[in-house]
PDB file of C-alpha atoms in Angstrom:
ATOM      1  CA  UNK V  16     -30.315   7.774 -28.419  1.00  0.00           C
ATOM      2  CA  UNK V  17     -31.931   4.908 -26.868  1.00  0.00           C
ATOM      3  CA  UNK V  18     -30.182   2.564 -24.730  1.00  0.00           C
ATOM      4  CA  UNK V  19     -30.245  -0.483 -27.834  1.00  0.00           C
ATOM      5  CA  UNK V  20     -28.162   1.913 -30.076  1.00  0.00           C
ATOM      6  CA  UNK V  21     -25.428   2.493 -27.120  1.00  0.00           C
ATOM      7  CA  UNK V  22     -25.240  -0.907 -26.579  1.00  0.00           C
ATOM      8  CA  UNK V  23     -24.621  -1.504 -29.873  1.00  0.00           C
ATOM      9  CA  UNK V  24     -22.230   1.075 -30.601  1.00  0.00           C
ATOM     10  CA  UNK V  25     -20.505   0.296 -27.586  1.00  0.00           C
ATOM     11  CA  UNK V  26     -19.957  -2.940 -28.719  1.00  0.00           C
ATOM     12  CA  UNK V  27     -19.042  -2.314 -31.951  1.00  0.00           C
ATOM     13  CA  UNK V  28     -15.929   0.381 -30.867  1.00  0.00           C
ATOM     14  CA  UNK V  29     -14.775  -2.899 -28.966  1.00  0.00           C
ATOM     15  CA  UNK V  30     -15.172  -5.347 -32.196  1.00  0.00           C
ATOM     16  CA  UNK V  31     -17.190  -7.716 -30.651  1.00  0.00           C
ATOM     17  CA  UNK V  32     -19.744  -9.727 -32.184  1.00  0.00           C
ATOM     18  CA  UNK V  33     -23.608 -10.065 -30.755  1.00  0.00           C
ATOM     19  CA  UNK V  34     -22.301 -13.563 -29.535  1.00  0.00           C
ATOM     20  CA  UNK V  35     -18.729 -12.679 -27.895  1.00  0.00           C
ATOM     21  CA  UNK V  36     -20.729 -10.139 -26.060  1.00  0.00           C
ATOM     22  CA  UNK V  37     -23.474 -12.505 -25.213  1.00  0.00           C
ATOM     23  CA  UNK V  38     -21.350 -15.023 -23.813  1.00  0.00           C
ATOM     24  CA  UNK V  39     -19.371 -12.252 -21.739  1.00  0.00           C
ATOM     25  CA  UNK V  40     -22.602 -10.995 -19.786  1.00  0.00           C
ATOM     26  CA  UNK V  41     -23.894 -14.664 -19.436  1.00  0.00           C
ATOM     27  CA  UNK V  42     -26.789 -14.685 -22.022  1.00  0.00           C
ATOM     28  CA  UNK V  43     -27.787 -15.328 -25.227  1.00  0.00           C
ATOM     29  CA  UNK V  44     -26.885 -14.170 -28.474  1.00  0.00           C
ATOM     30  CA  UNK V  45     -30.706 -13.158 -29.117  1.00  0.00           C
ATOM     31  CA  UNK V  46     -30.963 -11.389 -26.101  1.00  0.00           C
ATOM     32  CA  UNK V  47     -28.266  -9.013 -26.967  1.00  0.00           C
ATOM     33  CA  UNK V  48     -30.279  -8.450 -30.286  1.00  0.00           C
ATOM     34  CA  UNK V  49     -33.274  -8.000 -28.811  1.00  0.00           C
ATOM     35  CA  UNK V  50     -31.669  -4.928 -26.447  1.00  0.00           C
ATOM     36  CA  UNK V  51     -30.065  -3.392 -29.215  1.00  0.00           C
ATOM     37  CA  UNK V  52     -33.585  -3.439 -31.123  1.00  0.00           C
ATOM     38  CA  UNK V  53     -35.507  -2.421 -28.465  1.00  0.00           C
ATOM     39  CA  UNK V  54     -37.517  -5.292 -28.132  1.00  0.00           C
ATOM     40  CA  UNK V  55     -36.233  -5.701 -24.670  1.00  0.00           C
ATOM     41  CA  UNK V  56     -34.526  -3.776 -21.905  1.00  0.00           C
ATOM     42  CA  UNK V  57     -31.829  -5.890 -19.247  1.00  0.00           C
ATOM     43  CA  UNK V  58     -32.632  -6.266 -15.982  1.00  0.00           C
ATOM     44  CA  UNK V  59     -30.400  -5.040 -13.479  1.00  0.00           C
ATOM     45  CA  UNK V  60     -27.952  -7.799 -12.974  1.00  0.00           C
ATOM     46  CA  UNK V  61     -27.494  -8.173 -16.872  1.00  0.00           C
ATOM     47  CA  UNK V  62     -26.748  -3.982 -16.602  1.00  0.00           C
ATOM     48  CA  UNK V  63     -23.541  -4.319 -14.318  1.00  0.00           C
ATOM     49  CA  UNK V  64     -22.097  -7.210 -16.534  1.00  0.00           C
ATOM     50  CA  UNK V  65     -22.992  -4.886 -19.394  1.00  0.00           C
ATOM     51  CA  UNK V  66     -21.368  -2.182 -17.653  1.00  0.00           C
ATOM     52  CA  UNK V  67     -17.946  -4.679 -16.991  1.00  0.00           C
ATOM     53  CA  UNK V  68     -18.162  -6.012 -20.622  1.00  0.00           C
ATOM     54  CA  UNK V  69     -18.455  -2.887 -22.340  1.00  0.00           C
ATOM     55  CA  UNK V  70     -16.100  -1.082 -20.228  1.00  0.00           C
ATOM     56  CA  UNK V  71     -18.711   1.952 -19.590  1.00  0.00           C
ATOM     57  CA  UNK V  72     -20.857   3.367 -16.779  1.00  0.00           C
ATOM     58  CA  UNK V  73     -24.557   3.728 -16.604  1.00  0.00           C
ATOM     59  CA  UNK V  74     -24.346   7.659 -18.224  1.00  0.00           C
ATOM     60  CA  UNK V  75     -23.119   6.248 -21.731  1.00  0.00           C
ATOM     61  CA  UNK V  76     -25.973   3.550 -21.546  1.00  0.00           C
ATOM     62  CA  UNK V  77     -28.670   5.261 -20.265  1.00  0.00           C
ATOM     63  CA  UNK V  78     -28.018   8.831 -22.612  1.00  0.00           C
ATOM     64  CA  UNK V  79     -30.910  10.174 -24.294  1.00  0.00           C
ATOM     65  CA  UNK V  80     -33.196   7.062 -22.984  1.00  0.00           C
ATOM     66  CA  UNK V  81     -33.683   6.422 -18.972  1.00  0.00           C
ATOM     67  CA  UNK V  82     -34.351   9.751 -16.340  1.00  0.00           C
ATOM     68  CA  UNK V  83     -31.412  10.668 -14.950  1.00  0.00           C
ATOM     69  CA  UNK V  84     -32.047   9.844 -12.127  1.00  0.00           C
ATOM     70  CA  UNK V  85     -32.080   5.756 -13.468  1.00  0.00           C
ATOM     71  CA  UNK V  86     -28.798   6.358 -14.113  1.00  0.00           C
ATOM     72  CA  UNK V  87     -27.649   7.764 -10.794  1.00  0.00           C
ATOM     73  CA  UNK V  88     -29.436   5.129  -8.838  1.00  0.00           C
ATOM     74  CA  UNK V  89     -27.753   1.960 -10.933  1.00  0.00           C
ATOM     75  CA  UNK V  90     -24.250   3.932 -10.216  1.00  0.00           C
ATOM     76  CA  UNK V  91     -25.261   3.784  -6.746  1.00  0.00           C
ATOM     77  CA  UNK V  92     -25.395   0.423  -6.953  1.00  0.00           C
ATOM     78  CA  UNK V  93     -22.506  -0.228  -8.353  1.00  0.00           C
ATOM     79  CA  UNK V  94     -20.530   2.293  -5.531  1.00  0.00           C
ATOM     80  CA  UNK V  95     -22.527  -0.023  -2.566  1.00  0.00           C
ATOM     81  CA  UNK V  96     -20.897  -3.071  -4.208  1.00  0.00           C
ATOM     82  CA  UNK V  97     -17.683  -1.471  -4.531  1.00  0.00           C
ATOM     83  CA  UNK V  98     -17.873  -0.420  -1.071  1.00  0.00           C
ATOM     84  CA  UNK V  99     -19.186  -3.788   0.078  1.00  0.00           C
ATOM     85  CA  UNK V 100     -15.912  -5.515  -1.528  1.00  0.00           C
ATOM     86  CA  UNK V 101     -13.884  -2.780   0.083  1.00  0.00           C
ATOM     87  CA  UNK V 102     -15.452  -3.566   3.437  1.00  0.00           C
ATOM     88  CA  UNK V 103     -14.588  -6.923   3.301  1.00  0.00           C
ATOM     89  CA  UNK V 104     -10.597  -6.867   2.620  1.00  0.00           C
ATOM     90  CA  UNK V 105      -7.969  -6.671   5.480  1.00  0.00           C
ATOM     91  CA  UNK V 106      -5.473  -3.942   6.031  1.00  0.00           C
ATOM     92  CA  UNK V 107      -3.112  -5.035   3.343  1.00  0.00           C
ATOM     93  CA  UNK V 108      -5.948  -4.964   0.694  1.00  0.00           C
ATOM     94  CA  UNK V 109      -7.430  -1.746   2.129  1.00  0.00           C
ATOM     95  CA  UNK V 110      -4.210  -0.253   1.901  1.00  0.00           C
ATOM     96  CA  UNK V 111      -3.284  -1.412  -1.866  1.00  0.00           C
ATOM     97  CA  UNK V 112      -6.566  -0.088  -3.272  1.00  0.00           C
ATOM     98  CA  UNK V 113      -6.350   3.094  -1.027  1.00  0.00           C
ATOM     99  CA  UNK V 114      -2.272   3.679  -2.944  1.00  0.00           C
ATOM    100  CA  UNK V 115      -4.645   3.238  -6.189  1.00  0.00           C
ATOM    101  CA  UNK V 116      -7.563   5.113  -5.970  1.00  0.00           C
ATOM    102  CA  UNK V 117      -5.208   7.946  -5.075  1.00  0.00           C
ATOM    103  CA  UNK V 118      -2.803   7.609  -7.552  1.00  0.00           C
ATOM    104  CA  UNK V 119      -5.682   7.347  -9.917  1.00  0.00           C
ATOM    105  CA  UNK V 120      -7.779  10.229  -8.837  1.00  0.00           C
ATOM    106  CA  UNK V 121      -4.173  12.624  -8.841  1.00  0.00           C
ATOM    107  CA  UNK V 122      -3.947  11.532 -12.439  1.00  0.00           C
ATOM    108  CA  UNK V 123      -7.441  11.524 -13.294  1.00  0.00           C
ATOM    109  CA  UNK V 124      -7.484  15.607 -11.709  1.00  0.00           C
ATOM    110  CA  UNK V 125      -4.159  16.612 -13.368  1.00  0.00           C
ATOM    111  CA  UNK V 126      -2.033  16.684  -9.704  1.00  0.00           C
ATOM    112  CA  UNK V 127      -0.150  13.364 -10.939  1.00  0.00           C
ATOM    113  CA  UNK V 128       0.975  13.175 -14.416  1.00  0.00           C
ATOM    114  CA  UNK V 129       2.958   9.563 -13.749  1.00  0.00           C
ATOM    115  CA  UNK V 130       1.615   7.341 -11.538  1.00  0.00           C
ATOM    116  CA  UNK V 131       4.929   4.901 -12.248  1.00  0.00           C
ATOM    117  CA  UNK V 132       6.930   6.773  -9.203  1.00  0.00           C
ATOM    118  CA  UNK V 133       9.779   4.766  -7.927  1.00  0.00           C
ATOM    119  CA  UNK V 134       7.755   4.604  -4.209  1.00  0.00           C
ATOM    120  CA  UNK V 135       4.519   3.168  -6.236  1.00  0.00           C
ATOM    121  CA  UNK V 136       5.411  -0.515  -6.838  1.00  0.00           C
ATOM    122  CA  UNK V 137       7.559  -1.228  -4.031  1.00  0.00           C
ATOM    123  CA  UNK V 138       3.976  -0.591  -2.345  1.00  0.00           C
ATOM    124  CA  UNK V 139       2.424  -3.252  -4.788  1.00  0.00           C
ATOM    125  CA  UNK V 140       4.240  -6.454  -3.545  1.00  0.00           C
ATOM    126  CA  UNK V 141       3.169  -8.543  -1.438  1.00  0.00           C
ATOM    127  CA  UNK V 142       3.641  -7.212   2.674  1.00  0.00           C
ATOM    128  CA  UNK V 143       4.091  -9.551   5.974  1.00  0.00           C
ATOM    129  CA  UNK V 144       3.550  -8.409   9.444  1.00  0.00           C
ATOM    130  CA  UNK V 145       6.388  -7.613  12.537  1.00  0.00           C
ATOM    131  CA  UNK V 146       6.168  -6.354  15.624  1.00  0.00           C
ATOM    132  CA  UNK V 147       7.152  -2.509  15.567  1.00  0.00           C
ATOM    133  CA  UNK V 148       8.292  -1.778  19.290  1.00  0.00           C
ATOM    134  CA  UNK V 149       6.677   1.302  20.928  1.00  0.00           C
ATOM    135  CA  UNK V 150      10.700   1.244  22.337  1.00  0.00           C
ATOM    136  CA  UNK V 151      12.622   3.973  20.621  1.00  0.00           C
ATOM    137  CA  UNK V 152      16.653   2.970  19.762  1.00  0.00           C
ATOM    138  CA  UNK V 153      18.567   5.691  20.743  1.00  0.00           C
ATOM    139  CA  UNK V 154      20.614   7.174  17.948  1.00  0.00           C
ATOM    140  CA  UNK V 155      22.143   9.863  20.892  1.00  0.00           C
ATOM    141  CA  UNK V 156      23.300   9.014  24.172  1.00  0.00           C
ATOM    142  CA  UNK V 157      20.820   5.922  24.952  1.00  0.00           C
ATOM    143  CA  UNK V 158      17.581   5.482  26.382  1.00  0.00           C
ATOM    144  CA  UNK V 159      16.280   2.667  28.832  1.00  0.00           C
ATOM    145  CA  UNK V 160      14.578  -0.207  27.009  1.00  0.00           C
ATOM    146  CA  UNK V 161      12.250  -1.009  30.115  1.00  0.00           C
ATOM    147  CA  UNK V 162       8.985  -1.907  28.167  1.00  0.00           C
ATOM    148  CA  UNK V 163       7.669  -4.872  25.612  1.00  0.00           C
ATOM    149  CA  UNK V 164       4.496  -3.046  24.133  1.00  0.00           C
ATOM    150  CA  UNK V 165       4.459  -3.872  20.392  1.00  0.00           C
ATOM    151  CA  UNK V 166       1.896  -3.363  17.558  1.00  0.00           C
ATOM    152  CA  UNK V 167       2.086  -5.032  13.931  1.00  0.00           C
ATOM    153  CA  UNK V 168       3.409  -3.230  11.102  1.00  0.00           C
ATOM    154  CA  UNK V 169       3.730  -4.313   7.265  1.00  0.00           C
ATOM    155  CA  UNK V 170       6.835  -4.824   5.362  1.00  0.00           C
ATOM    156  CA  UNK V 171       7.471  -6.330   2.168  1.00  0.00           C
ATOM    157  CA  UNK V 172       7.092 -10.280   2.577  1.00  0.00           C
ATOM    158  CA  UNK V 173      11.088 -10.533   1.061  1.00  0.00           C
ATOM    159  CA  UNK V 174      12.554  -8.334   3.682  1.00  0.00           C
ATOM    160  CA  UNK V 175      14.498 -10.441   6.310  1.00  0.00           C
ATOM    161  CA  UNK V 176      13.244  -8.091   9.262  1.00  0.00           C
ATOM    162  CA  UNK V 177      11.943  -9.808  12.353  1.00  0.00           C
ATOM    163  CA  UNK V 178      10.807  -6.345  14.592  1.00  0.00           C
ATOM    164  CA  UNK V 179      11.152  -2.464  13.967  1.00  0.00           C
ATOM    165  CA  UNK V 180      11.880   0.223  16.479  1.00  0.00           C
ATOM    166  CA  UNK V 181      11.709   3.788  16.535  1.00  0.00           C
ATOM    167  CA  UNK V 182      14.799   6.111  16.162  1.00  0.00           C
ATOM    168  CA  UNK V 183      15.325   8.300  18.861  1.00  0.00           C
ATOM    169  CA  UNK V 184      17.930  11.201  18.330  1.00  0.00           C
ATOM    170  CA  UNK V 185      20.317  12.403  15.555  1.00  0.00           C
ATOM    171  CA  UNK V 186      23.153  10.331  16.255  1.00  0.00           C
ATOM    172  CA  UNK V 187      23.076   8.506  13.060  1.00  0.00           C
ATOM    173  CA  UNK V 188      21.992  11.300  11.009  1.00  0.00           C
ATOM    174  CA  UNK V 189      22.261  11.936   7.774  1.00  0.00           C
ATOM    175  CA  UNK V 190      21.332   8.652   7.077  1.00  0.00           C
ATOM    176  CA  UNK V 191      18.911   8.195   9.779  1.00  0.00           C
ATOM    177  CA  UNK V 192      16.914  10.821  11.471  1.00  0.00           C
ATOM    178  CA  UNK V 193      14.855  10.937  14.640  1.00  0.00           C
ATOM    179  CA  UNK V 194      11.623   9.072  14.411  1.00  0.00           C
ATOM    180  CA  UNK V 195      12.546   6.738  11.351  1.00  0.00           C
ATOM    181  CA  UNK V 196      11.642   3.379  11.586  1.00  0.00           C
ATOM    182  CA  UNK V 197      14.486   0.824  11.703  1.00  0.00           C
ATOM    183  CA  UNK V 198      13.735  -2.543  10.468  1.00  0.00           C
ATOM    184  CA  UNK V 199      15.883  -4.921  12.086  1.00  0.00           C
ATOM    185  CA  UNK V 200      17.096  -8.883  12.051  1.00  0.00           C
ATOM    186  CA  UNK V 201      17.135 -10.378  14.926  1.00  0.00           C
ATOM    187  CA  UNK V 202      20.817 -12.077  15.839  1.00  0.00           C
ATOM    188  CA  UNK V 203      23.646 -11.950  18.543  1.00  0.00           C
ATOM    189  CA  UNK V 204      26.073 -10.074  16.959  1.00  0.00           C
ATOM    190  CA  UNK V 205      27.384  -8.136  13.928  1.00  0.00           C
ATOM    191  CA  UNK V 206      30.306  -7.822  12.179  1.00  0.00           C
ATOM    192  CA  UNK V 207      32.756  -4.932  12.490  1.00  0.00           C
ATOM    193  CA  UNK V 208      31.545  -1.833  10.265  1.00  0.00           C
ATOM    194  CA  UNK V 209      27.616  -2.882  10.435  1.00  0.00           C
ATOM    195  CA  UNK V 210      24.583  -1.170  12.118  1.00  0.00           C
ATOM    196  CA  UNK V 211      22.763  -2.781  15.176  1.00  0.00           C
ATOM    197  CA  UNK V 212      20.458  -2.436  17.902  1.00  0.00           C
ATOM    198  CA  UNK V 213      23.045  -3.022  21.345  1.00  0.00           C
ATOM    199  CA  UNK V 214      21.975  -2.928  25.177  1.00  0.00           C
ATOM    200  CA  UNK V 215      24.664  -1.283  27.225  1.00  0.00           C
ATOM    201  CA  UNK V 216      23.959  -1.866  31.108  1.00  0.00           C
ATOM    202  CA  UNK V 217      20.005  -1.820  30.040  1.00  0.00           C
ATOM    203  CA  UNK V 218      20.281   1.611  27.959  1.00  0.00           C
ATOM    204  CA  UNK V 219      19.861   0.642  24.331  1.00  0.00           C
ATOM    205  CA  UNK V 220      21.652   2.073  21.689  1.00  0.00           C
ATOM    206  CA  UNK V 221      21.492   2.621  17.525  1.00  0.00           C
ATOM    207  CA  UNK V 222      24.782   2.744  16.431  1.00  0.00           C
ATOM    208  CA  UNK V 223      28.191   0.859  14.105  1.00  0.00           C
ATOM    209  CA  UNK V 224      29.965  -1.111  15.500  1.00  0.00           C
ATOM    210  CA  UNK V 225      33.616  -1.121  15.572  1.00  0.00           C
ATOM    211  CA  UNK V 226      34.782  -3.762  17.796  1.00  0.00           C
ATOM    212  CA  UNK V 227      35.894  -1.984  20.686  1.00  0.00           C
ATOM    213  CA  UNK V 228      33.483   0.640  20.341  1.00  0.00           C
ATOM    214  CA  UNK V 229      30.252   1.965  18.931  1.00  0.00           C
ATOM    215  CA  UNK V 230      30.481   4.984  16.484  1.00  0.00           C
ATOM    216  CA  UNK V 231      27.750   7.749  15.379  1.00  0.00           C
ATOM    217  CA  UNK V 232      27.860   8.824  11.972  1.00  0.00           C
ATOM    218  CA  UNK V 233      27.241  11.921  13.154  1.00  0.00           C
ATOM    219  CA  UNK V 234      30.508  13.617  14.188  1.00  0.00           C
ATOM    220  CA  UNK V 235      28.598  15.836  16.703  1.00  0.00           C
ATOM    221  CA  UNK V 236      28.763  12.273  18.764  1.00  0.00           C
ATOM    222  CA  UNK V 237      32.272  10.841  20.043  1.00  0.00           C
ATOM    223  CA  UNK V 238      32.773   6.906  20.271  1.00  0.00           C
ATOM    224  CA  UNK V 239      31.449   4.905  22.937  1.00  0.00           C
ATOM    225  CA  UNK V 240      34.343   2.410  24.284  1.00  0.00           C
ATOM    226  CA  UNK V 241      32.644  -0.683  25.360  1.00  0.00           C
ATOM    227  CA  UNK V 242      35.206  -1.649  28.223  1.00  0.00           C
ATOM    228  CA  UNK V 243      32.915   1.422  30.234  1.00  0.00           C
ATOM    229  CA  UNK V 244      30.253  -1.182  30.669  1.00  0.00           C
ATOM    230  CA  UNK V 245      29.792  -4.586  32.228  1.00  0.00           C
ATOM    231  CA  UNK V 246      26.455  -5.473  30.130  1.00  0.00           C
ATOM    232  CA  UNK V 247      26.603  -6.093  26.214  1.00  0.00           C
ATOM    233  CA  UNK V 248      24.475  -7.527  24.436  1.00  0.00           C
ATOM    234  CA  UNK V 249      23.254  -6.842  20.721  1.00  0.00           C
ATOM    235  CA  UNK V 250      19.489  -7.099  20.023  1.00  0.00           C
ATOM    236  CA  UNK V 251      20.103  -7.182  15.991  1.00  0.00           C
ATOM    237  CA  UNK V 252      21.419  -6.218  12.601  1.00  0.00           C
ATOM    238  CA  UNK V 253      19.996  -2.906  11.388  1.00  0.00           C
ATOM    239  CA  UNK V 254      18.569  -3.675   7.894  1.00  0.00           C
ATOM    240  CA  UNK V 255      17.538  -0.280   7.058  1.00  0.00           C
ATOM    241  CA  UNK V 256      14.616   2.328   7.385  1.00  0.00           C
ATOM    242  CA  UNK V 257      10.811   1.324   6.274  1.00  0.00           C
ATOM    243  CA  UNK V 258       9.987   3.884   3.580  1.00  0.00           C
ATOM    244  CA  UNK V 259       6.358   5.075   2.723  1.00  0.00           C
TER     245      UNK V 259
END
């Protein structure tokens, strides 16, 4: 079957007329008649908006009428442009097609049978940057915070984070286990029964506070009365844990 006849019966599974199609690639009507006759052949630019418009790749086009090897060359094309666009996005967009392409492929190969998982579109909205602290927060019995060293780290644009840290320890645990990533708001204090980030005498700590002291929800851990220490401050609110 030449490439005219696909063409046309590609067209025709879609319901479009000679001129809707026309008018999608960017030509004229007669041109589209003349393909599907055989009178003339596209050119390689009219090809890929054929490809778009018709929703097929070069295999269904080309069947039974160009080499092979035609075929494989304008789907290297199209891969180089695809790659080219890839190139050009930042991490976000890297990162969104990369969730994609692998949900697609998994589906496409029979490992994913739902690509609507309750992780997926959390993914999908839009991200901001904060500084994730190469600091851990100590979620056992403290460790120094003697360093600034940051790197940036995405989070979904509506979270009210300002900087993540590391968990370090079980302290917290169940909730929160060692290495987690905290995402935090920045602010002076917290109210009695709330998680935050506090600095006792330089040694910073993950913990709830309960006015007088700081409790682990891990009953391995006993209280920490705050009168033992001349230094207090509180570094922020503990939001929760960055998932995925």
């Amino acid at each position: 079957m030449g490439i005219g006849k696909q063409i046309r019966r590609a067209r025709e599974q879609l319901g479009l007329t000679q001129g809707q199609l026309a008018k999608a690639v960017g030509v004229t009507k007669s041109a589209i008649g003349n393909y599907e006759s055989g009178v003339s052949h596209p050119k390689e630019p009219v090809l890929y908006a054929l490809f778009e418009a018709l929703g097929c790749d070069a295999n269904f086009l080309f069947q039974g009428h160009y080499p092979p090897q035609a075929a494989l060359q304008a789907e290297d094309r199209a891969a180089a442009e695809h790659l080219r666009r890839y190139q050009a996005l930042d991490r976000d967009g890297r990162q969104l097609v990369d969730l994609i392409l692998e949900r697609e492929y998994s589906r496409i190969t029979g490992q994913e049978t739902n690509i609507l998982t309750p992780d997926f579109w959390p993914r999908l909205q839009p991200q901001k940057q904060i500084p994730f602290y190469a600091l851990p927060a100590s979620a056992g019995t403290g460790v120094y915070l003697d360093g600034s060293d940051s790197e940036p780290i995405s989070v979904p644009a509506s979270s009210e984070a300002d900087f993540a840290l590391r968990v370090s320890g079980d302290s917290m645990w169940p909730d929160y286990n060692d290495g987690d990533i905290l995402l935090i708001k920045q602010q002076p204090s917290v109210l009695p029964g709330e998680l935050g980030i506090f600095v006792l005498d330089g040694e910073g700590f993950f913990k709830k506070y309960a006015g007088d002291y700081l409790v682990s929800l891990n009953p391995r851990y006993a209280d920490i009365p705050l009168s033992r220490f001349e230094n207090i401050t509180c570094s922020g609110r503990v939001l929760g844990k960055l998932h995925g």
